[in-house]
GROMACS .gro file of C-alpha atoms in nm:
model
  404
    1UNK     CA    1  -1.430   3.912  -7.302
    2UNK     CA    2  -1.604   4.165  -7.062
    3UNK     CA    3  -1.286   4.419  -6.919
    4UNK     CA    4  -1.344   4.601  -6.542
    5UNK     CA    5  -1.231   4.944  -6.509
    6UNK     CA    6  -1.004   4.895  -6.228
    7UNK     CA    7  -1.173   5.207  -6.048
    8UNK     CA    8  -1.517   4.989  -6.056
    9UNK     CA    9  -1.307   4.725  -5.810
   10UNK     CA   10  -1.217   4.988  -5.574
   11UNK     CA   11  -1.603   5.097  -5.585
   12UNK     CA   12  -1.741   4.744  -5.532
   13UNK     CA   13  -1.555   4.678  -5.263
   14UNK     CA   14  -1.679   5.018  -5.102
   15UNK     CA   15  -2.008   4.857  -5.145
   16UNK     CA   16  -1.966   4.575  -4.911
   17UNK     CA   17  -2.246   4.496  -4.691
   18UNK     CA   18  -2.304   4.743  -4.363
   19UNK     CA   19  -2.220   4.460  -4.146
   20UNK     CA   20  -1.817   4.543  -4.226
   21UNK     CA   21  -1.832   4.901  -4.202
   22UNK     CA   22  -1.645   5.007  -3.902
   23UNK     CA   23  -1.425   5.312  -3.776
   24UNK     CA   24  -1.123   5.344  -3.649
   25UNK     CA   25  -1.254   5.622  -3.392
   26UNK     CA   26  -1.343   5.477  -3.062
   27UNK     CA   27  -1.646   5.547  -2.865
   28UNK     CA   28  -1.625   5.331  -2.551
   29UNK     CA   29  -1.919   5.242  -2.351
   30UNK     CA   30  -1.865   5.207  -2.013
   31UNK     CA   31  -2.128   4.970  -1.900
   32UNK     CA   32  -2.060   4.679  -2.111
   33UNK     CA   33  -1.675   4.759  -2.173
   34UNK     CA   34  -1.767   4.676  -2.555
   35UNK     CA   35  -1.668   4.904  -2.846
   36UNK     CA   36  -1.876   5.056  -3.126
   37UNK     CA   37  -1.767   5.181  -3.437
   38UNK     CA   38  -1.854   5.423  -3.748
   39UNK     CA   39  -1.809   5.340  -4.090
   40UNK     CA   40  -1.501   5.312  -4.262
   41UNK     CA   41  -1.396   5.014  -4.426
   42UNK     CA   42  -1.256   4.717  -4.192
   43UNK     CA   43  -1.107   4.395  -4.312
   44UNK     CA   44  -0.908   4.286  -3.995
   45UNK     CA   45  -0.998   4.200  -3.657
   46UNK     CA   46  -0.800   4.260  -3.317
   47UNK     CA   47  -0.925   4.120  -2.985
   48UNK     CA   48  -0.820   4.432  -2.795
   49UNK     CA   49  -0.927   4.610  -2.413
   50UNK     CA   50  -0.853   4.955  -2.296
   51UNK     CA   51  -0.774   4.888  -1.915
   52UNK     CA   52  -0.651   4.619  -1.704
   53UNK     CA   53  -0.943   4.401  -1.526
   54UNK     CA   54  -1.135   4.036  -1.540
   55UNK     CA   55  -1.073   3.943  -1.867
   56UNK     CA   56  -1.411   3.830  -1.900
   57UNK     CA   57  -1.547   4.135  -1.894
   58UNK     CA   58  -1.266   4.415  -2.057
   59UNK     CA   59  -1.147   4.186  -2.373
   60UNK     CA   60  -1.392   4.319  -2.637
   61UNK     CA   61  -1.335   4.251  -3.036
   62UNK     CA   62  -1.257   4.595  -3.290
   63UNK     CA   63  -1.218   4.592  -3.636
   64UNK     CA   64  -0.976   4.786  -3.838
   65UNK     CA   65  -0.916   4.869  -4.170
   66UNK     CA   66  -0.718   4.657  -4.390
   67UNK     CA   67  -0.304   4.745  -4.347
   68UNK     CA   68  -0.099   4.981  -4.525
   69UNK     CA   69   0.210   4.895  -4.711
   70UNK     CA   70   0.456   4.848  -4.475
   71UNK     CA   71   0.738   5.059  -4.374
   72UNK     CA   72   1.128   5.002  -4.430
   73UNK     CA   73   1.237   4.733  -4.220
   74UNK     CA   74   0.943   4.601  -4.140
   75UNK     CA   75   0.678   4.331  -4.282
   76UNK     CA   76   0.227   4.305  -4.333
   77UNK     CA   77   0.186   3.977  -4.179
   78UNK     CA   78  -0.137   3.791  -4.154
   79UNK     CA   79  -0.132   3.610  -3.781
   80UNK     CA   80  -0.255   3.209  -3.805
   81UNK     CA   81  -0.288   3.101  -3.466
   82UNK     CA   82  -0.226   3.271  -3.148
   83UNK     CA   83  -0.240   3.096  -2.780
   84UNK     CA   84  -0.385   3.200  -2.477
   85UNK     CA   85  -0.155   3.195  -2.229
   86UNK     CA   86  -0.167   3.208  -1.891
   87UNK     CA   87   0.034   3.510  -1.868
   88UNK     CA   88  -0.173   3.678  -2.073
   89UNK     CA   89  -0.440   3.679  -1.889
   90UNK     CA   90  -0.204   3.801  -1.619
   91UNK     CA   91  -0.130   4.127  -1.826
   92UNK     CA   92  -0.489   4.190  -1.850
   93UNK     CA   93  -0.500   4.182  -1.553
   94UNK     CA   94  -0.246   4.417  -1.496
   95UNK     CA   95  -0.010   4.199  -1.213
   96UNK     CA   96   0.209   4.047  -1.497
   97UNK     CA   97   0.549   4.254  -1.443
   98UNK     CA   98   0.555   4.315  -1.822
   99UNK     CA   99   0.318   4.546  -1.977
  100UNK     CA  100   0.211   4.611  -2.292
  101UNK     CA  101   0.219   4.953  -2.527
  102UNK     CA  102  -0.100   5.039  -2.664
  103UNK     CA  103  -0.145   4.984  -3.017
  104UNK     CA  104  -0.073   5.331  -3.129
  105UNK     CA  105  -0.235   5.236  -3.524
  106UNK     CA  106  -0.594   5.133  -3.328
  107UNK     CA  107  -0.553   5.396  -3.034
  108UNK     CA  108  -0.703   5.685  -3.275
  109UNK     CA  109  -0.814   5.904  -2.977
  110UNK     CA  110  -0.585   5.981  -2.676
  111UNK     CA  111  -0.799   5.937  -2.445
  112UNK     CA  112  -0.874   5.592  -2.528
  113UNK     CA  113  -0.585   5.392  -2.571
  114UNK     CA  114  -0.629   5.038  -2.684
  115UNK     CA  115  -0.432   4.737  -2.611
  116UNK     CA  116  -0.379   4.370  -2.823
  117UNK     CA  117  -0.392   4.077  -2.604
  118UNK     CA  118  -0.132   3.809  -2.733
  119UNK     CA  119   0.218   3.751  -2.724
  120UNK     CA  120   0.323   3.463  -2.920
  121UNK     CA  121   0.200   3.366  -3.236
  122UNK     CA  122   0.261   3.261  -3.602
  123UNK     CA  123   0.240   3.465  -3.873
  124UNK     CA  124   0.224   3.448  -4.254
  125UNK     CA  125   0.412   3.745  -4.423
  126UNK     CA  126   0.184   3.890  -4.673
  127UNK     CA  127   0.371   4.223  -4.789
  128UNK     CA  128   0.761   4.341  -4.733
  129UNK     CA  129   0.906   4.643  -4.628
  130UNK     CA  130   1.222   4.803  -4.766
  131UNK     CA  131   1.529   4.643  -4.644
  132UNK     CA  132   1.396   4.317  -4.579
  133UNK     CA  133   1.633   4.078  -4.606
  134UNK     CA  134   1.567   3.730  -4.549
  135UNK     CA  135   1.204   3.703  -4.557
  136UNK     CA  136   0.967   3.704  -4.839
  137UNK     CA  137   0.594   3.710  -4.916
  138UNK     CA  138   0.455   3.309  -4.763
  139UNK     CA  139   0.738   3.270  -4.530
  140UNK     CA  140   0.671   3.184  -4.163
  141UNK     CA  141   0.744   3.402  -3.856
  142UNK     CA  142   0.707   3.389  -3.475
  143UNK     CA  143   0.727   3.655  -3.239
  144UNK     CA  144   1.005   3.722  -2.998
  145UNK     CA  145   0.888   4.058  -2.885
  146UNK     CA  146   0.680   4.077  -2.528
  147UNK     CA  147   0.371   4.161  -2.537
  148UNK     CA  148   0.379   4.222  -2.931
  149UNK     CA  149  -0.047   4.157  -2.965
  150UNK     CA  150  -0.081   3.861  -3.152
  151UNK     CA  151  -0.474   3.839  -3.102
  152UNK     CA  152  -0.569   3.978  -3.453
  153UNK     CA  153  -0.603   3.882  -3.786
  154UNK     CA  154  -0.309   4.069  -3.957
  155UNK     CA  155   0.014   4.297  -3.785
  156UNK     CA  156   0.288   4.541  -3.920
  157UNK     CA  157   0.595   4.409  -3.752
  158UNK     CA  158   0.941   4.511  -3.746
  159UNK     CA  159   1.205   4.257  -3.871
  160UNK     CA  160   1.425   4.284  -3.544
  161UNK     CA  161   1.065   4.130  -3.386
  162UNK     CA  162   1.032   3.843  -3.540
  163UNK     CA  163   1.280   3.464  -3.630
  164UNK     CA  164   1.174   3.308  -3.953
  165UNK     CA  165   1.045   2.902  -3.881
  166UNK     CA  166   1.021   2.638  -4.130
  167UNK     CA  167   0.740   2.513  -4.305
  168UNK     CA  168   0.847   2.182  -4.314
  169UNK     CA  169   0.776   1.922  -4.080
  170UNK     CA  170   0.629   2.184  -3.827
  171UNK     CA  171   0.236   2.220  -3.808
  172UNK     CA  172   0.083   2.590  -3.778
  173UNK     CA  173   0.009   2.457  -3.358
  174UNK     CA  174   0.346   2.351  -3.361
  175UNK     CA  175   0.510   2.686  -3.462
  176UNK     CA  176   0.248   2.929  -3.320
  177UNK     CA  177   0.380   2.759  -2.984
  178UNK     CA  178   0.740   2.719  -2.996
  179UNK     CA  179   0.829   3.111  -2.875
  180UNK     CA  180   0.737   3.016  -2.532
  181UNK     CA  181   0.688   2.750  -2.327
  182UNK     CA  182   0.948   2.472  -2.507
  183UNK     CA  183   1.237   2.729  -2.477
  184UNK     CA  184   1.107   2.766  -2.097
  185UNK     CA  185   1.144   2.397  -2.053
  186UNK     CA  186   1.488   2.358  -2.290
  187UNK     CA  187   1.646   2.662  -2.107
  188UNK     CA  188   1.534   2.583  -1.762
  189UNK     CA  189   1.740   2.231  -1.844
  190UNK     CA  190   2.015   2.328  -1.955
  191UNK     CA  191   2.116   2.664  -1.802
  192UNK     CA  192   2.111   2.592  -1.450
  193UNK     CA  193   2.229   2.205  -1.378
  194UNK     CA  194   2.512   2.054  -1.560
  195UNK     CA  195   2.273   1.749  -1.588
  196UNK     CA  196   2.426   1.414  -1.760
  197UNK     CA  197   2.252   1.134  -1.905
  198UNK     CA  198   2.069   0.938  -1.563
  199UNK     CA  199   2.075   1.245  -1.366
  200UNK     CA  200   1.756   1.294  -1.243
  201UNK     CA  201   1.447   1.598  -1.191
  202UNK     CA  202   1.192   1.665  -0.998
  203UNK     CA  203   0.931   1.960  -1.137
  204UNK     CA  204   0.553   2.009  -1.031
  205UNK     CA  205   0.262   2.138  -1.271
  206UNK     CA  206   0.378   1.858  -1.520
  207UNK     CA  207   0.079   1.850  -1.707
  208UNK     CA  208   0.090   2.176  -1.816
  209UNK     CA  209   0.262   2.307  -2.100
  210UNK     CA  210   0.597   2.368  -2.016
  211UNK     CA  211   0.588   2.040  -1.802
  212UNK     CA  212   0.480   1.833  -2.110
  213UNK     CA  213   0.810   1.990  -2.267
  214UNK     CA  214   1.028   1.934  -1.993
  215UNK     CA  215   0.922   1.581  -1.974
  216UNK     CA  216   0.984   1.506  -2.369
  217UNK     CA  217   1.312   1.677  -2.382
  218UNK     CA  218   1.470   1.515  -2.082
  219UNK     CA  219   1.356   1.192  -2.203
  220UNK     CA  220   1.515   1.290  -2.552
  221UNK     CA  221   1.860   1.376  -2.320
  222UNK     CA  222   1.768   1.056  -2.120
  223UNK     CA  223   1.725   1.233  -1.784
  224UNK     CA  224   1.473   1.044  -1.538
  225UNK     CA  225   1.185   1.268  -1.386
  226UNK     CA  226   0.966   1.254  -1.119
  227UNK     CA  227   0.656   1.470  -1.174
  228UNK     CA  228   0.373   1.628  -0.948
  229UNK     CA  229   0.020   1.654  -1.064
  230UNK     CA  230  -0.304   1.788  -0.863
  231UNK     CA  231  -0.497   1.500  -0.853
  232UNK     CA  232  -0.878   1.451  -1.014
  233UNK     CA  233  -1.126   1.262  -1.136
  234UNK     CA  234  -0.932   1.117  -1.472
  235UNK     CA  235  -0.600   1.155  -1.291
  236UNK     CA  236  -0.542   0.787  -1.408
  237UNK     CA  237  -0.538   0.859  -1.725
  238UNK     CA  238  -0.365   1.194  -1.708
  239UNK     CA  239  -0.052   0.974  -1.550
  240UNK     CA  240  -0.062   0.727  -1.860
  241UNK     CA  241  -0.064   1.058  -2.089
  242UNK     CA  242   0.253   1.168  -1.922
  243UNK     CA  243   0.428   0.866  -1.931
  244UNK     CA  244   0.357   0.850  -2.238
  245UNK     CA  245   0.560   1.117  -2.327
  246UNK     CA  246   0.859   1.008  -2.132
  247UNK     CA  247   0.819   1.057  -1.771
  248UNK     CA  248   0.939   0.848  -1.560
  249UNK     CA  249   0.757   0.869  -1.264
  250UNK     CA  250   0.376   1.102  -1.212
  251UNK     CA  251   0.279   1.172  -0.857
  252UNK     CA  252  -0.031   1.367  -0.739
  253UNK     CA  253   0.024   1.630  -0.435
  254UNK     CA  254  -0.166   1.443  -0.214
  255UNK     CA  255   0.077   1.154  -0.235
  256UNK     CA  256   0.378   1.420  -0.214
  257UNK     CA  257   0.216   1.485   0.093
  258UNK     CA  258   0.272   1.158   0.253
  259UNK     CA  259   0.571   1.057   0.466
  260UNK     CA  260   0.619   0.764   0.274
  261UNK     CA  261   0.707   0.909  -0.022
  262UNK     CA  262   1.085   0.979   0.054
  263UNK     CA  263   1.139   0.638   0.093
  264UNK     CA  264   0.980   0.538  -0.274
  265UNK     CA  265   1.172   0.830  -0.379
  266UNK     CA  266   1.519   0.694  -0.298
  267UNK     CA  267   1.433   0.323  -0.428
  268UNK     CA  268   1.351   0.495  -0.766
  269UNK     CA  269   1.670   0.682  -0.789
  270UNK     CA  270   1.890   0.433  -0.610
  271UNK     CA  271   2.013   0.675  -0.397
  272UNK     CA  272   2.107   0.916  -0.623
  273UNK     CA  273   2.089   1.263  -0.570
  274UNK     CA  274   1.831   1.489  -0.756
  275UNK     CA  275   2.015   1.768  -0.910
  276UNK     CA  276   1.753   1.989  -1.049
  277UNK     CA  277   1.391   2.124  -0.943
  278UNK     CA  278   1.157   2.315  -1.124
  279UNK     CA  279   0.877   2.511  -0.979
  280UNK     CA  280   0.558   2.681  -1.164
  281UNK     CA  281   0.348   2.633  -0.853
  282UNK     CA  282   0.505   2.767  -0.491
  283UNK     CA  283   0.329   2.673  -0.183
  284UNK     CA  284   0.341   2.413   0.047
  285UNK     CA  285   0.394   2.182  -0.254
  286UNK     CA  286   0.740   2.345  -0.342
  287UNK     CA  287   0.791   2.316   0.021
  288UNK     CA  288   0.780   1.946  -0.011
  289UNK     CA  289   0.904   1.886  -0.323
  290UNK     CA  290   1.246   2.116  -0.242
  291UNK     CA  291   1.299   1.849   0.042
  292UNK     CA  292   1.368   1.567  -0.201
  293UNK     CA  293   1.653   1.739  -0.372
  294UNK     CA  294   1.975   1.667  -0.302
  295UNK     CA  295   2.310   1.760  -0.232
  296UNK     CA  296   2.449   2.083  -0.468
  297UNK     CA  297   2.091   2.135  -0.618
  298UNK     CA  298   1.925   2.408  -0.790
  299UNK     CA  299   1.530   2.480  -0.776
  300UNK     CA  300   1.470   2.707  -1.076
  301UNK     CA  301   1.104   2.913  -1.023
  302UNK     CA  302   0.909   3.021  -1.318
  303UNK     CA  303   0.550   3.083  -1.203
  304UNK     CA  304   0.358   3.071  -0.906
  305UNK     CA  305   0.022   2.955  -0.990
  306UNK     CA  306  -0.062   2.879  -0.633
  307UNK     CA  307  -0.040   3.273  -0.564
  308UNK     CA  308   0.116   3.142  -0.241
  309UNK     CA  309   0.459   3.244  -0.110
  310UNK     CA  310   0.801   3.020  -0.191
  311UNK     CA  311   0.885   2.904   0.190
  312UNK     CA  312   1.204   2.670   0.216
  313UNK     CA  313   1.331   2.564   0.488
  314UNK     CA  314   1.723   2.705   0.579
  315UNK     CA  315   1.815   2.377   0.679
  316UNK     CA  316   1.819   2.274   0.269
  317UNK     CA  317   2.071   2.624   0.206
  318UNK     CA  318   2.306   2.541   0.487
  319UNK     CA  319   2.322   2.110   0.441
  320UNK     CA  320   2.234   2.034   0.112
  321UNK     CA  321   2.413   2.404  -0.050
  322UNK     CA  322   2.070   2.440  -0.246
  323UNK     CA  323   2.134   2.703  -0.494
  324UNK     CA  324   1.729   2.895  -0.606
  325UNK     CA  325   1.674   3.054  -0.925
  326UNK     CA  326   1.426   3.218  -1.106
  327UNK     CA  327   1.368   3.187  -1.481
  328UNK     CA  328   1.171   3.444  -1.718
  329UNK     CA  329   1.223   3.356  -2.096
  330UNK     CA  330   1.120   3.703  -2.162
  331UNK     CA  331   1.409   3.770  -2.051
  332UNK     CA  332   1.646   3.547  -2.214
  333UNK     CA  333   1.500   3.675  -2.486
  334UNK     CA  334   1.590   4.038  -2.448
  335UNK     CA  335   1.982   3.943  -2.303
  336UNK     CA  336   2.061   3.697  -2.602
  337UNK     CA  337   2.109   3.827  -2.956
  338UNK     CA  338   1.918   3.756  -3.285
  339UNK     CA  339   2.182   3.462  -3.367
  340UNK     CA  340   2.105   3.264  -3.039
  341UNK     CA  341   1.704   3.325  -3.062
  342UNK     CA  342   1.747   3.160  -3.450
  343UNK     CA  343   2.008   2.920  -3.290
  344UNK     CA  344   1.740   2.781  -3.034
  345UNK     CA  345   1.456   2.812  -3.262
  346UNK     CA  346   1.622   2.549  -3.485
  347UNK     CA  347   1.748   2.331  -3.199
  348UNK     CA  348   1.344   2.294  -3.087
  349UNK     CA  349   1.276   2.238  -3.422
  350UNK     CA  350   1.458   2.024  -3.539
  351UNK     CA  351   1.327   1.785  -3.178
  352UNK     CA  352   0.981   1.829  -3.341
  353UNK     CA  353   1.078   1.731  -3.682
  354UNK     CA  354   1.213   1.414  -3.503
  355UNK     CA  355   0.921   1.283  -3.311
  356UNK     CA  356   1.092   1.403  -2.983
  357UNK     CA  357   0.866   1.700  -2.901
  358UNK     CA  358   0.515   1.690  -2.957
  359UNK     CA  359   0.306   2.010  -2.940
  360UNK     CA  360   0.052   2.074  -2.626
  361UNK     CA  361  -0.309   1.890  -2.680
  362UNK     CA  362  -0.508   2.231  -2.809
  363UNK     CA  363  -0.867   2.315  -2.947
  364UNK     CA  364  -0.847   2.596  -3.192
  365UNK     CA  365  -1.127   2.893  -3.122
  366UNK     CA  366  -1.222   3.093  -3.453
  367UNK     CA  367  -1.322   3.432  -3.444
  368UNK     CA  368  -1.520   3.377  -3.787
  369UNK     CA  369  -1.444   3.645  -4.086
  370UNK     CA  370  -1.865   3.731  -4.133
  371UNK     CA  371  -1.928   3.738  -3.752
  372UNK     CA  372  -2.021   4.086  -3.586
  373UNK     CA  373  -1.771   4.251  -3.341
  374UNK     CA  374  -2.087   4.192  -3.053
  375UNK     CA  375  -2.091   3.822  -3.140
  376UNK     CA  376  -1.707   3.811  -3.129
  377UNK     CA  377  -1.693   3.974  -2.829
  378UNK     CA  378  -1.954   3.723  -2.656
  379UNK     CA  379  -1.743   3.451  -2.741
  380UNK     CA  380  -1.391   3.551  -2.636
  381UNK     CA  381  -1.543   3.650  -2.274
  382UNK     CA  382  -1.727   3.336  -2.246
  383UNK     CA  383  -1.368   3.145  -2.350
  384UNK     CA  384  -1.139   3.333  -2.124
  385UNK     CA  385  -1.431   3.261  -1.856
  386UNK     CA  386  -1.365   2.929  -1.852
  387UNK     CA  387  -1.019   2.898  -1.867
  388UNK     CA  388  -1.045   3.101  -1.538
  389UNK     CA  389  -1.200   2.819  -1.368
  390UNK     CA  390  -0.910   2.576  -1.423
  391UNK     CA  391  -0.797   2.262  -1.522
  392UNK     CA  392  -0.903   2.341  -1.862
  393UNK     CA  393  -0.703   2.079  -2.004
  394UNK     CA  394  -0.618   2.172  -2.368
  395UNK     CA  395  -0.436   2.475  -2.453
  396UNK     CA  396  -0.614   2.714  -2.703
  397UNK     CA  397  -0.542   2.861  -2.983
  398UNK     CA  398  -0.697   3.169  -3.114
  399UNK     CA  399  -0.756   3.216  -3.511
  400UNK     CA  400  -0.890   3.564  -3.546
  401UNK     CA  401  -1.024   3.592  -3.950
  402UNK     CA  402  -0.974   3.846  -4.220
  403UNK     CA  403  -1.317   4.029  -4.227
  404UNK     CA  404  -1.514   3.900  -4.546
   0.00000   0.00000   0.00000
């Protein structure tokens, strides 16, 4: 039996190839808004940017050494999947209300400040702090912070940042994507509407992911819902996809549009009034959807991917008593203690342990562990390129690799 001084481990991994020598001081050049580096060792990857713009062209990939132990109170994790959201393409942007510190462990100089796109994500925890309590080395965590930077391949958070999930009966999609848009859709129906079994919704962008949600757990409550769709060339089978899932009724905005839809509308609901409206889009389309609500109702906003103004007519505040919110689970998040984040967490996960609430159709992008920052870098711009164009159809989900 051959024995290793343990100093000749530290020295071979010194000797890694050139390809994964990397530093944390940032030069950044200008032209292509990429990032080069000088060597120190780097094991982790962060797809980062230093200033707000197209995504397509700021979003660049650094690497960084591997982490320190972690400090009291908080834990190493190494992050498994991370969406892309639309709002976080709205921070890069910079016109997403919440914005994000930079990364003060990357941000070596301070004139170059670097920022993590992400903000929800799963995490493995790989090392604990001191005065950790309740999590341990292979547990599960999701984030609850804003903006916390989830697009890299390992983090230092604190504990107050993070709500332990389950392993069991959850997939890594389903968890990396249960901090935001299924609480959207679980709060949105429940918070606003004292809605009974029968009662019945109306909410346009169905398809997307917070609509999917809606849809699934108002079919698990047994609420009906009528849903509005931009039509397409597959919009067929977009409506059997939905129904699928529980809705009761799919409806494109060009059929909205027609005076004969009030009519349909009151055969399907016998009358009854519609209690609750959700809007991610604004526009004429809210316009025309608020007009089908009825007496008492509340239209609860929570995105405006139209860019358009929310115009409703006074006649539906004075007659009908409409009642308009908005909704921001960011938010929610920051009013409601640690208790009611774990409290909700389980509730949603314990609807996806039953069948009732299916995770968003996704493609997974990997950021390989052997590929160069350049190539990296290439391929997040050319992603976030076309999810600008729309009607991507499958959420992604990022899986950024320990350097190798």
């Amino acid at each position: 039996m051959s024995l290793v001084h343990p100093c000749a481990r530290v020295l071979a991994r010194w000797q890694r190839p050139c390809q994964l020598q990397h530093a944390w001081r940032l030069q950044s050049n200008v032209s292509s808004n990429t990032f080069s580096t000088s060597s120190v060792l780097a094991g982790n990857r962060a797809i980062v940017y230093n200033t707000n713009g197209d995504p397509a062209r700021v979003l660049s990939a650094f690497s960084f050494p591997e982490l320190p132990p972690p400090p009291p109170n908080t834990v190493n994790i190494r992050v498994l999947l991370a969406p892309i959201n639309p709002a976080d393409i709205n921070v890069i942007e910079g016109v997403y209300p919440a914005k994000p510190e930079p990364d003060v462990s990357l941000s070596q100089a301070k004139d170059y400040p670097l920022f993590v796109g992400g903000n929800e994500g799963l995490g493995k925890v790989i090392d604990v702090g001191d005065g950790i309590v309740g999590l341990r080395k292979d547990d599960w965590v999701v984030m609850t912070k804003a903006q916390s930077g989830t697009w890299s391949s390992a983090k230092n958070v604190a504990m107050s940042d993070v709500l332990k999930v389950p392993k069991q009966g959850l997939s890594e999609a389903q968890a990396a994507t249960i901090t935001v848009n299924p609480p959207t859709a679980y709060n949105m129906l429940h918070d606003f509407a004292q809605l009974v079994e029968g009662d019945w919704i109306v909410q346009n962008g169905a398809n997307s992911a917070v609509g999917q949600a809606v849809i699934q757990i108002a079919a698990a409550k047994e609420y009906k819902t009528i849903n509005f769709i931009r039509d397409r060339d597959d919009v067929g089978l977009l409506k059997q996809h939905l129904k699928s899932l529980g809705a009761t009724h799919v409806v494109t905005y060009d059929e909205l549009a027609e005076k004969s839809l009030r009519a349909k509308v009151k055969t399907w609901t016998g009358g009854k009034d519609i209690r609750l409206g959700l809007n991610c889009v604004s526009g004429k389309t809210t316009t025309l959807m608020a007009r089908l609500l009825g007496n008492n109702a509340h239209l609860v906003s929570y995105g405006a991917m139209s860019k358009e103004p929310l115009s409703l007519p006074t006649s539906l505040f004075i007659f009908k008593n409409l009642t308009c919110h908005g909704f921001w689970q960011t938010r929610w998040y920051s009013d409601k203690s640690s208790e009611q984040r774990q409290e909700l967490l389980e509730t949603l996960t314990a609807l996806m342990r039953n069948g009732k609430l299916q995770g968003p159709n996704y493609e997974v992008l990997t950021i390989g562990g052997t590929e160069s920052d350049v190539s990296a870098s290439v391929k997040i711009r050319d992603l976030v390129a076309r999810l600008g164009q729309g009607m991507y159809g499958k959420k992604v989900l990022l899986k950024v690799e320990e350097i190798v």
